[in-house]
CSV table of C-alpha atoms and ligand atoms in Angstrom, one decimal:
chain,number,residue,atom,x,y,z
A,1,UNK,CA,15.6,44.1,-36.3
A,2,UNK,CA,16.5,47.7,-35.3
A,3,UNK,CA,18.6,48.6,-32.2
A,4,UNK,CA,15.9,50.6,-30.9
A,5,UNK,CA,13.5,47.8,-30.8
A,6,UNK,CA,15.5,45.3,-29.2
A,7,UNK,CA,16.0,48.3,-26.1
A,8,UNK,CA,12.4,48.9,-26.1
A,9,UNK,CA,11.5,45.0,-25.8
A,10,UNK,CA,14.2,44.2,-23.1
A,11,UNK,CA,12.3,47.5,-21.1
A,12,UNK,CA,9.0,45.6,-22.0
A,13,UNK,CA,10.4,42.7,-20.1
A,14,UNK,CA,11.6,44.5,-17.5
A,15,UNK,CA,8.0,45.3,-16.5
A,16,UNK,CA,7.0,41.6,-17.1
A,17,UNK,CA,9.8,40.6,-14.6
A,18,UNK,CA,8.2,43.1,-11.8
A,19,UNK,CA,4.7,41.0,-12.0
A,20,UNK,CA,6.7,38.2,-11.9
A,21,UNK,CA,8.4,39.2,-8.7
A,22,UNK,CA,5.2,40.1,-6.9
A,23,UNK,CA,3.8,37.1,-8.0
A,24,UNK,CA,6.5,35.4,-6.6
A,25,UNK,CA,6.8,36.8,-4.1
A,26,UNK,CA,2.6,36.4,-2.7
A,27,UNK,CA,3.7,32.5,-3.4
A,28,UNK,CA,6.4,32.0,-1.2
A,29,UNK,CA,4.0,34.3,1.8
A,30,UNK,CA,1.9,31.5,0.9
A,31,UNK,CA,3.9,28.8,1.4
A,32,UNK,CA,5.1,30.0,4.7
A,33,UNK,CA,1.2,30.5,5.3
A,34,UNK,CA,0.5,26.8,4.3
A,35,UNK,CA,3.7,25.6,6.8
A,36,UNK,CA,2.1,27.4,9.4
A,37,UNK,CA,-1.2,26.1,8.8
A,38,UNK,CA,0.0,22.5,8.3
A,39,UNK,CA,1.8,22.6,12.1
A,40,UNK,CA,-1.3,23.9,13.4
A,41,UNK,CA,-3.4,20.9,12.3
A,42,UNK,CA,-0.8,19.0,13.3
A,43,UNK,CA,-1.1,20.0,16.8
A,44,UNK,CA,-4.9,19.7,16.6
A,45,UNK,CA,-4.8,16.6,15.9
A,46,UNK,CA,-2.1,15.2,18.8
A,47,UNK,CA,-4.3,17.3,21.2
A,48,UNK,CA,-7.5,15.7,19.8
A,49,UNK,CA,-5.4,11.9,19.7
A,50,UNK,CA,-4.4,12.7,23.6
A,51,UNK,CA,-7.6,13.7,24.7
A,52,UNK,CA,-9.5,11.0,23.1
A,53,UNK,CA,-7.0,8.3,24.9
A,54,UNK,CA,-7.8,9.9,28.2
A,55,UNK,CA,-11.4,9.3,27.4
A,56,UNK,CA,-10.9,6.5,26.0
A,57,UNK,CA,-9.5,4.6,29.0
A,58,UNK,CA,-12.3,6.5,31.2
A,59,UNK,CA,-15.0,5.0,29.3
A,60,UNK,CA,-13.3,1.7,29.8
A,61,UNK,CA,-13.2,1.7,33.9
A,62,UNK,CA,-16.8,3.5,33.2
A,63,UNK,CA,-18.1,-0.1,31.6
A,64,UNK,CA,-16.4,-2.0,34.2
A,65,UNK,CA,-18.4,-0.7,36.8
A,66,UNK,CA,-21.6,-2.0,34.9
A,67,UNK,CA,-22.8,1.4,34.5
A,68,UNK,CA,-26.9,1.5,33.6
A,69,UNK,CA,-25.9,4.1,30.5
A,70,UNK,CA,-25.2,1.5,28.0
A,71,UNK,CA,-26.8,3.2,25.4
A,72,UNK,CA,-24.8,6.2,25.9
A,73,UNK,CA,-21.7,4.5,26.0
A,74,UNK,CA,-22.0,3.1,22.8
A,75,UNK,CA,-22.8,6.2,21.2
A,76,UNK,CA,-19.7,7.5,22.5
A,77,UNK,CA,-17.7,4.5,21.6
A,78,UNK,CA,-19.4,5.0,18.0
A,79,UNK,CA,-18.5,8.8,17.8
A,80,UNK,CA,-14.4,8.0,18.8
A,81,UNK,CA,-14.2,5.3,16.5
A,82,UNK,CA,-15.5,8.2,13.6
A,83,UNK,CA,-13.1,10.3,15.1
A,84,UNK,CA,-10.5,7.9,14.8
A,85,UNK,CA,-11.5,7.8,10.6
A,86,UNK,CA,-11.9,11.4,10.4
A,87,UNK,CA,-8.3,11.9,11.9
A,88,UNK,CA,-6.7,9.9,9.7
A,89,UNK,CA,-8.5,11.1,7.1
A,90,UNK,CA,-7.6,14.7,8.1
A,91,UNK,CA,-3.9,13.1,8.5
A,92,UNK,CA,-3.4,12.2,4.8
A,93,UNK,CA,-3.9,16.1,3.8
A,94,UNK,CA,-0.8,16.7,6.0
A,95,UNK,CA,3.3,15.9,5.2
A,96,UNK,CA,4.6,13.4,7.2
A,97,UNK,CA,8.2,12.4,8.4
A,98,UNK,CA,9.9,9.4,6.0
A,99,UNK,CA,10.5,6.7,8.4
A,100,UNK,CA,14.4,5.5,8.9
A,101,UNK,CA,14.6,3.4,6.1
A,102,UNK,CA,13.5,6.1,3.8
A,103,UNK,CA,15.6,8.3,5.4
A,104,UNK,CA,18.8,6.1,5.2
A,105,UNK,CA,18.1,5.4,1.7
A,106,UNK,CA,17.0,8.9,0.2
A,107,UNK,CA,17.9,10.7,3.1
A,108,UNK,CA,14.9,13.9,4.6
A,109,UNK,CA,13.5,14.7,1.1
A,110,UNK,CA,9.8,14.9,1.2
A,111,UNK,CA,8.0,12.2,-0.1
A,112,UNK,CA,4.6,13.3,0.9
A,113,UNK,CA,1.7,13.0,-1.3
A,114,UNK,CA,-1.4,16.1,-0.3
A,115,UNK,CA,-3.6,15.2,-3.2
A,116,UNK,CA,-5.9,12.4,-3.3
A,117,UNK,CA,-5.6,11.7,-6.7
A,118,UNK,CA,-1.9,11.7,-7.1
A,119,UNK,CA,-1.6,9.3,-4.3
A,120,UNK,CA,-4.4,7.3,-6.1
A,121,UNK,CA,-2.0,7.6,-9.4
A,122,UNK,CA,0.9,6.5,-7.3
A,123,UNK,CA,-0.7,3.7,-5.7
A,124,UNK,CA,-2.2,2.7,-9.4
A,125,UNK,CA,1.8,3.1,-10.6
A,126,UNK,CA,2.9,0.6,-8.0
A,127,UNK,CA,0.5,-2.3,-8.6
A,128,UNK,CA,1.0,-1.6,-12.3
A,129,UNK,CA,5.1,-1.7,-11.5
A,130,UNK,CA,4.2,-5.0,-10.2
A,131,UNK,CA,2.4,-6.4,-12.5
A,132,UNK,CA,4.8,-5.7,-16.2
A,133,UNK,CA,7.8,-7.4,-14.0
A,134,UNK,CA,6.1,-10.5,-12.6
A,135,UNK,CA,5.1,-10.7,-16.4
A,136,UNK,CA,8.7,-10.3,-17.2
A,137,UNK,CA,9.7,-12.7,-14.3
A,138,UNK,CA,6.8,-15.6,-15.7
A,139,UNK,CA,9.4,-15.7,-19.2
A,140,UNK,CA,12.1,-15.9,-17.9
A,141,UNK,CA,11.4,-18.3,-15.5
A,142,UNK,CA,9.8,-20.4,-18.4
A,143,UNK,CA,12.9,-19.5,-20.6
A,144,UNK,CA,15.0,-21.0,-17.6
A,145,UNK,CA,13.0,-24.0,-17.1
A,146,UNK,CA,13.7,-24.5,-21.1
A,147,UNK,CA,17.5,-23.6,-21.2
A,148,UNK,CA,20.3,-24.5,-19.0
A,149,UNK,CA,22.3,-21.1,-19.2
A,150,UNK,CA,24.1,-19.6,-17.0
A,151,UNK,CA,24.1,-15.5,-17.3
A,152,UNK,CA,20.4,-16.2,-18.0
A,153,UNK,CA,20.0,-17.6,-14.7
A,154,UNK,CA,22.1,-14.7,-13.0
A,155,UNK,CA,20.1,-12.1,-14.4
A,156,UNK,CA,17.1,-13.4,-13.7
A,157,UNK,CA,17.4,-13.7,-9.9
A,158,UNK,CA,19.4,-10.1,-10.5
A,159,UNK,CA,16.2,-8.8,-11.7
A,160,UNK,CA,14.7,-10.1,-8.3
A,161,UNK,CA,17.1,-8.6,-5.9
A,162,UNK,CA,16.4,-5.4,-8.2
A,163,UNK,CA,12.3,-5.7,-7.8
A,164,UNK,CA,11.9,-7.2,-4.2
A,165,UNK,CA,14.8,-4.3,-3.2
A,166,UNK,CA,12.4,-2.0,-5.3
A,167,UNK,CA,9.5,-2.8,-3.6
A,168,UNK,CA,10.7,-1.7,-0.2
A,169,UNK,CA,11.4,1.6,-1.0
A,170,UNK,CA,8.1,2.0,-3.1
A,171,UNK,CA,5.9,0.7,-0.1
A,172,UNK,CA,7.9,3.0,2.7
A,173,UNK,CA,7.0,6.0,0.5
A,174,UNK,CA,3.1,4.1,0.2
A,175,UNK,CA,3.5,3.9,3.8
A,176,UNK,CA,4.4,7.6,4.7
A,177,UNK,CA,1.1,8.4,2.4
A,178,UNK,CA,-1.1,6.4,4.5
A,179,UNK,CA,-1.2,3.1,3.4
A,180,UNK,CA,-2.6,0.4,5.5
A,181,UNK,CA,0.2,-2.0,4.1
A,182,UNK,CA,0.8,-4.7,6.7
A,183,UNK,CA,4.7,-4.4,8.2
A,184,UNK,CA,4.4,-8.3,7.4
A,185,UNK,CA,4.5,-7.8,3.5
A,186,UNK,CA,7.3,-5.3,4.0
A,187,UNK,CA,9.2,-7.4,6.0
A,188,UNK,CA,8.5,-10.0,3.4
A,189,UNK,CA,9.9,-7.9,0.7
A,190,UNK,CA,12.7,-7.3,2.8
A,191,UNK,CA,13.6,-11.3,3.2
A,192,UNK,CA,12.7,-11.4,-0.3
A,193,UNK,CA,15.9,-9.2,-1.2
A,194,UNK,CA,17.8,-11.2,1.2
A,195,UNK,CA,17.0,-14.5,-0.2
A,196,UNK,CA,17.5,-13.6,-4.2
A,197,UNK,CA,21.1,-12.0,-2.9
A,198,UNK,CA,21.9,-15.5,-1.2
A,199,UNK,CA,20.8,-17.3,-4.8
A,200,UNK,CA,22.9,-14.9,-6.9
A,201,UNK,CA,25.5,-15.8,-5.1
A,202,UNK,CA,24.9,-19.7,-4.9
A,203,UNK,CA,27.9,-21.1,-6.2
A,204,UNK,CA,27.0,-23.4,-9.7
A,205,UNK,CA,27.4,-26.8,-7.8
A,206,UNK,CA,25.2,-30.1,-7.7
A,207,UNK,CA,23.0,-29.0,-5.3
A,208,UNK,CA,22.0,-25.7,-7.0
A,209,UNK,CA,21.4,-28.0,-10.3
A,210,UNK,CA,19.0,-30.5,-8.3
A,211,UNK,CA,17.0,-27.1,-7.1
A,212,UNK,CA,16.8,-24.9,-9.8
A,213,UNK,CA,14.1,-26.1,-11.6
A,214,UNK,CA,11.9,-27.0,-8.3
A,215,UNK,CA,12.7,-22.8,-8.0
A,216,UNK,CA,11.9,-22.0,-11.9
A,217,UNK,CA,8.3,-23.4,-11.2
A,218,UNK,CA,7.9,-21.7,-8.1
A,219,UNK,CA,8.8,-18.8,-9.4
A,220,UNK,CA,6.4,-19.1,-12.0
A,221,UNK,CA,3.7,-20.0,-10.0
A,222,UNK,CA,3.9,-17.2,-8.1
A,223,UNK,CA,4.3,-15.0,-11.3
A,224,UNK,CA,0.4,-16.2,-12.0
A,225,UNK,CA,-0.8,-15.4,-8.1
A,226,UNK,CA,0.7,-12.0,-8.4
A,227,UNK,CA,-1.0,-11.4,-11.9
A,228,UNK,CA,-4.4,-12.5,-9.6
A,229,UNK,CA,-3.4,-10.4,-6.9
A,230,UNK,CA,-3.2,-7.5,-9.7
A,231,UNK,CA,-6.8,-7.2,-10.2
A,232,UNK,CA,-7.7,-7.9,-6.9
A,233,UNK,CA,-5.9,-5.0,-5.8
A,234,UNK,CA,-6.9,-2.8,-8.4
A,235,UNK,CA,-10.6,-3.7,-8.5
A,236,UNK,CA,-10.0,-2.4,-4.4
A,237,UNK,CA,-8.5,0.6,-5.3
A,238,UNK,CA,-10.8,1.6,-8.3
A,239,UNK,CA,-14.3,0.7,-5.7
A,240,UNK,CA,-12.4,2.3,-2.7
A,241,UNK,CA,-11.6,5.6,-4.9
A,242,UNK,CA,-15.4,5.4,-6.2
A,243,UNK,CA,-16.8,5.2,-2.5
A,244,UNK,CA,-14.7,8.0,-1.4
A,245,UNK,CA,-16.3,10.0,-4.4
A,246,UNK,CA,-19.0,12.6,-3.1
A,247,UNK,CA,-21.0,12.6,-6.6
A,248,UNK,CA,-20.5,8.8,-6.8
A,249,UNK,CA,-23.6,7.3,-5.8
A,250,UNK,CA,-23.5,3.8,-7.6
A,251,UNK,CA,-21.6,2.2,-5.0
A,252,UNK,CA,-22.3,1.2,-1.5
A,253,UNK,CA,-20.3,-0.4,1.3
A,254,UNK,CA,-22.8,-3.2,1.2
A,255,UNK,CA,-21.1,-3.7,-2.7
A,256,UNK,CA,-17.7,-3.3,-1.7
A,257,UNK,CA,-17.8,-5.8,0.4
A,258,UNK,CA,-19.7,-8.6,-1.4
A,259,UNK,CA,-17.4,-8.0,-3.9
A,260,UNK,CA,-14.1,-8.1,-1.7
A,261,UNK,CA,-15.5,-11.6,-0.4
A,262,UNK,CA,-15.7,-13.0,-4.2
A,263,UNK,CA,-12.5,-11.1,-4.5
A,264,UNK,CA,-10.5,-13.1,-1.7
A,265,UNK,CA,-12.4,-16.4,-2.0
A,266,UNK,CA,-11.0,-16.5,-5.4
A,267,UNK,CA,-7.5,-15.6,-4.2
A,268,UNK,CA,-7.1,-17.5,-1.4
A,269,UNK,CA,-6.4,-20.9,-2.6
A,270,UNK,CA,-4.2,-19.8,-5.2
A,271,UNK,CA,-2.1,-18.0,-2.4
A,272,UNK,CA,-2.6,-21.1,-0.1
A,273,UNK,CA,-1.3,-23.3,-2.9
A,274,UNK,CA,2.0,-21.1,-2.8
A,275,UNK,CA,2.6,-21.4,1.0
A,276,UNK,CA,2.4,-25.1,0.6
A,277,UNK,CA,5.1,-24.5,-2.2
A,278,UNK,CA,7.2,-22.4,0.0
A,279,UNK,CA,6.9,-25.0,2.9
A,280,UNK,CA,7.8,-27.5,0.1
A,281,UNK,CA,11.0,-25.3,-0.8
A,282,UNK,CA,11.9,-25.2,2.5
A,283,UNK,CA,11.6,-29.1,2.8
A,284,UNK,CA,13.9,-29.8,0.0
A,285,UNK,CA,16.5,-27.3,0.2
A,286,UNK,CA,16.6,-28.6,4.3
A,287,UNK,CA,16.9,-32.2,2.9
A,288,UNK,CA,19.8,-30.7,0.1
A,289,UNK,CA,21.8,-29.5,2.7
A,290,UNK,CA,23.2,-32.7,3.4
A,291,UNK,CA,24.6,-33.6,0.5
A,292,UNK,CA,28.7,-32.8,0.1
A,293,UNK,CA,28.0,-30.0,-2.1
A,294,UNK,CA,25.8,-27.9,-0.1
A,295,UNK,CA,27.4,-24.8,1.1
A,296,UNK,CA,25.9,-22.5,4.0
A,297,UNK,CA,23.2,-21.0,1.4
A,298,UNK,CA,21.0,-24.2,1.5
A,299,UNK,CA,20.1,-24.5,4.9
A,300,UNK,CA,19.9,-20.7,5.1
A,301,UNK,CA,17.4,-20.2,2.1
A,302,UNK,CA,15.6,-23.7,3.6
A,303,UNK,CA,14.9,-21.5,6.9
A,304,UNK,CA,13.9,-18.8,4.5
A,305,UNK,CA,11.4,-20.1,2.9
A,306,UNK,CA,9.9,-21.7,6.2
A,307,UNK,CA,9.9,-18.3,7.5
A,308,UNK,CA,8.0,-16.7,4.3
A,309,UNK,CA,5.8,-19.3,4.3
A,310,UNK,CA,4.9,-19.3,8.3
A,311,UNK,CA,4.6,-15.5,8.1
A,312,UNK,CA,2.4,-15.3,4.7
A,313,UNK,CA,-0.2,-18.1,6.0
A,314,UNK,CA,-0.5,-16.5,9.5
A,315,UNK,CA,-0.9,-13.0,8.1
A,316,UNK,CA,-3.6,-14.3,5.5
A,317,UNK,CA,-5.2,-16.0,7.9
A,318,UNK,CA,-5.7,-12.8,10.3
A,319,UNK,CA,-7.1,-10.8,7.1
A,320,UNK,CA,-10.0,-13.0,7.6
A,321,UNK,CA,-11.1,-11.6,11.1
A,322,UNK,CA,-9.5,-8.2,10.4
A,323,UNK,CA,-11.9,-7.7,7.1
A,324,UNK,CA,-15.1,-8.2,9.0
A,325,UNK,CA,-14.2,-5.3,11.5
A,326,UNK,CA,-13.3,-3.1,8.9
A,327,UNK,CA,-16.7,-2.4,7.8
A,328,UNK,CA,-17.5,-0.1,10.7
A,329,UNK,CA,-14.1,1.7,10.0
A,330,UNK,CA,-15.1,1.9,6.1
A,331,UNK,CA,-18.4,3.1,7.2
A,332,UNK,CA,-16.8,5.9,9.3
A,333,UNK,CA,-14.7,6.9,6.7
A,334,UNK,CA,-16.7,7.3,3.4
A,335,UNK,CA,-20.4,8.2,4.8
A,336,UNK,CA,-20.4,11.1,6.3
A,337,UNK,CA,-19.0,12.8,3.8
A,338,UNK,CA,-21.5,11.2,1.4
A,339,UNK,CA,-24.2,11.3,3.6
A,340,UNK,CA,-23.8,15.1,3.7
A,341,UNK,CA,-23.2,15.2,0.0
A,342,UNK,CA,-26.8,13.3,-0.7
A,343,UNK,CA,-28.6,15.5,1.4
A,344,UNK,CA,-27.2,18.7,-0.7
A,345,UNK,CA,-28.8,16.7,-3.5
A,346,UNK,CA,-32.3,16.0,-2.3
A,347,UNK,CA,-32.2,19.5,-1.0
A,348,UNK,CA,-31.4,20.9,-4.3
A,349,UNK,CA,-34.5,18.6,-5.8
A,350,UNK,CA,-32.6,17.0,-8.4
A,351,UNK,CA,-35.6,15.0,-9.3
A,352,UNK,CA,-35.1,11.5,-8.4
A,353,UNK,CA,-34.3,11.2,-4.6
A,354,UNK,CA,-31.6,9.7,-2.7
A,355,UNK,CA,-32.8,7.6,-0.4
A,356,UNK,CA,-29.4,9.1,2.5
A,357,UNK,CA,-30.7,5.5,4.8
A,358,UNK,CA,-29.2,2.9,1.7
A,359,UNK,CA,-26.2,4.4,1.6
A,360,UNK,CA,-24.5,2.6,4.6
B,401,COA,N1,1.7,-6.4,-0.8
B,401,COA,C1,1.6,-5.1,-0.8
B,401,COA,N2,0.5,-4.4,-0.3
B,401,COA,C2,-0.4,-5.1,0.2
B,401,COA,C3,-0.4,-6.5,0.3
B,401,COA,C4,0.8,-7.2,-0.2
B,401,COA,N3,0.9,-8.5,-0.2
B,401,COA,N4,-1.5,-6.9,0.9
B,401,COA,C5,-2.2,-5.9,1.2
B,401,COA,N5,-1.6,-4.7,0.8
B,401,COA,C6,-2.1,-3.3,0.9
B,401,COA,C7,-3.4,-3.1,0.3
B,401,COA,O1,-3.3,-2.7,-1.0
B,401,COA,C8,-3.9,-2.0,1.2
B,401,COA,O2,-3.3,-0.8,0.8
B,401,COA,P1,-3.9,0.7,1.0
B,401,COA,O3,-4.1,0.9,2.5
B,401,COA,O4,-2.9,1.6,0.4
B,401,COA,O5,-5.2,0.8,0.3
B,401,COA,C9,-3.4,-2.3,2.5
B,401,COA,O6,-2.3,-3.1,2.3
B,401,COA,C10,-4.4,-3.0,3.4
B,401,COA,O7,-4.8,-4.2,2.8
B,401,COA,P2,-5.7,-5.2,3.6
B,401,COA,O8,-7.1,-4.6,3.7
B,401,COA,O9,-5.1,-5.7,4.8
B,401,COA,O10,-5.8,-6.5,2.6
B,401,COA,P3,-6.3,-6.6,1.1
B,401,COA,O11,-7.7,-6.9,1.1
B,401,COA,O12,-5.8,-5.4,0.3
B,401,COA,O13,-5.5,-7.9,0.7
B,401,COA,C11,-4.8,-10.2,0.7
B,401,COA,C12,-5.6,-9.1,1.4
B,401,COA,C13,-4.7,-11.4,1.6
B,401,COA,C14,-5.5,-10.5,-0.6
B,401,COA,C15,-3.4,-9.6,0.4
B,401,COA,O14,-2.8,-9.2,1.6
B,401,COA,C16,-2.5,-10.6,-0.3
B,401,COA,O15,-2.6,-10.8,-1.5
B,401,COA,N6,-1.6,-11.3,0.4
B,401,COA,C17,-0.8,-12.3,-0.1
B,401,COA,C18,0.6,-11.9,-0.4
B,401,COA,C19,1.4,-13.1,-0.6
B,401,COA,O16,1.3,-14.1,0.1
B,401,COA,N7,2.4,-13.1,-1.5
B,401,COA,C20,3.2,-14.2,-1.7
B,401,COA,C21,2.6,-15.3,-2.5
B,401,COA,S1,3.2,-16.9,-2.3
């Protein structure tokens, strides 16, 4: 290549770097266009949450007083409780603050999801996450209920300090991007950790060898309910995703939620089975720790369990209750934007008509 050329080229570039620095430089306006827009919403929405607590409580002292606009009350208590949907809904377009955990852990980087579908893709990632390591944890808990070794014991409750510890930082960053997640099942994870540190350190003495296997089965048990738990959570996801679609007209929230109910009745006794086997664990570890080889992590892990297993039935329980208000919430959240979307269609005369009064 001649000299000239190579001078000539670098001048070409030269020219190419000037767009490049415009371009540039109309991004990072942008982005301090974007930060100012995101604080504005921001204070929208604590003026609109402030306001629609003052009227909230008004509306309240307003029914007390057995007012004859009943009718008009309820509308209003129908139109905050959209509100309520459509803020949150407004909310998950926004950053949000990591809580102190995630803030101890990966200090004030953002973890903020904007877009829908890479939250969907990160929720998706988790429950995936989940399910390849209870798979991992079913064999080894079978390959420990086979062999009596040692480092394979260790590094299999390693690998569930590593998982449940994992999981807590997984769900605060779900969390931050608006997941419903109950604090219960964090706090669960969190004991979780606690408890797999206290077996790792178990010393190897009679009392661990008359409870290991007992804890081999449980674990695999709950290997299987987490693998049933997988597609329950991911048939929820996939329908949820589909009834947040605007073109997606196949679903309704009348089918979501026959479908949830076979979804949970189907669950629950497998999960109910596994409290009774955490009660049980808690049972024999309590009656362990009075034998001359229990050290201090028996009766701890025996209060453990009794605590996971108090905690998981009372929470499953309350999904019960909790499920059949959600509908109106659901509603709120999915059909006006559908609604609207359906009405563009018939509008438009796409033939076959969508009938906008099915939809709820
Ligand atoms: N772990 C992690 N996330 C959970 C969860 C759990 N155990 N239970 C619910 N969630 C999440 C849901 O995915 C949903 O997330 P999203 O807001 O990001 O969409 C959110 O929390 C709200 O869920 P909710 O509507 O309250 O319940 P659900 O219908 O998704 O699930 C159960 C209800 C009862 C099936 C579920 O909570 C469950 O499987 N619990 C049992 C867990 C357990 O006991 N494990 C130990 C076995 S011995």
């Amino acid at each position: 290549m001649s000299e000239i050329n190579v001078f000539d080229e670098w001048d070409e570039l030269a020219g190419d770097y000037k767009d490049l620095e415009t371009t540039n430089k109309v991004y990072q306006e942008k982005l301090l266009e974007l930060d100012e827009y995101q604080k504005k919403c921001q204070k929208f929405i604590t003026h609109q949450r402030y306001r629609m607590g003052i009227i909230s409580k008004n509306l309240e002292k307003l029914k007390n007083q057995d007012s004859d606009d009943t009718s008009k009350i309820e509308e209003l208590e129908n139109s905050l409780l959209k509100r309520t949907a459509q803020l949150f809904e407004i909310e998950q377009t926004l950053p949000k603050k990591n809580g102190i955990y995630l803030k101890i852990i990966l200090g004030n980087v953002n973890v903020s999801i904007l877009n829908k579908e890479e939250k969907f893709k990160y929720k998706d990632e988790y429950e995936k996450f989940k399910l390849i390591l209870s798979i991992i944890g079913f064999v080894l808990a079978v390959l420990n209920l086979l062999t009596r070794f040692r480092p394979l014991e260790l590094s299999y409750i390693f690998l569930l300090v590593w998982y449940y510890c994992t999981l807590t930082i997984r769900e605060s960053i779900l969390k931050v991007n608006g997941s419903r997640i109950k604090g219960w099942w964090r706090a669960h994870h969190f004991i979780s950790t606690v408890a797999a540190a206290i077996l790792l350190i178990w010393p190897d003495t009679e009392t661990w060898a008359a409870f290991r296997n007992q804890f081999m089965w449980f674990n695999g048990y709950i290997s299987v309910v987490q693998y049933l738990q997988f597609r329950y959570q991911r048939g929820q996801l996939y329908r949820l995703k589909a009834l947040g679609e605007r073109h997606n007209m196949d679903i309704t929230i009348e089918g979501f939620h026959s479908w949830m109910w076979r979804g949970l009745s189907f669950l629950l006794p497998f999960l109910f089975i596994g409290y009774v086997f955490q009660l049980y664990n808690a049972y024999a570890l309590y009656e362990l720790s009075f034998l001359p080889s229990a050290t201090w992590h028996v009766p701890v892990l025996s209060l453990m369990f009794l605590i996971l297993f108090a905690g998981n039935l009372t929470t499953t329980i309350m999904v019960i209750p909790n499920k059949l208000r959600e509908k109106v919430k659901l509603r709120y959240r999915f059909m006006s934007q559908r609604i609207s979307f359906a009405k563009n269609l018939n509008l438009q005369d796409h033939g076959e008509k969508v009938d906008t009064t099915k939809l709820d």
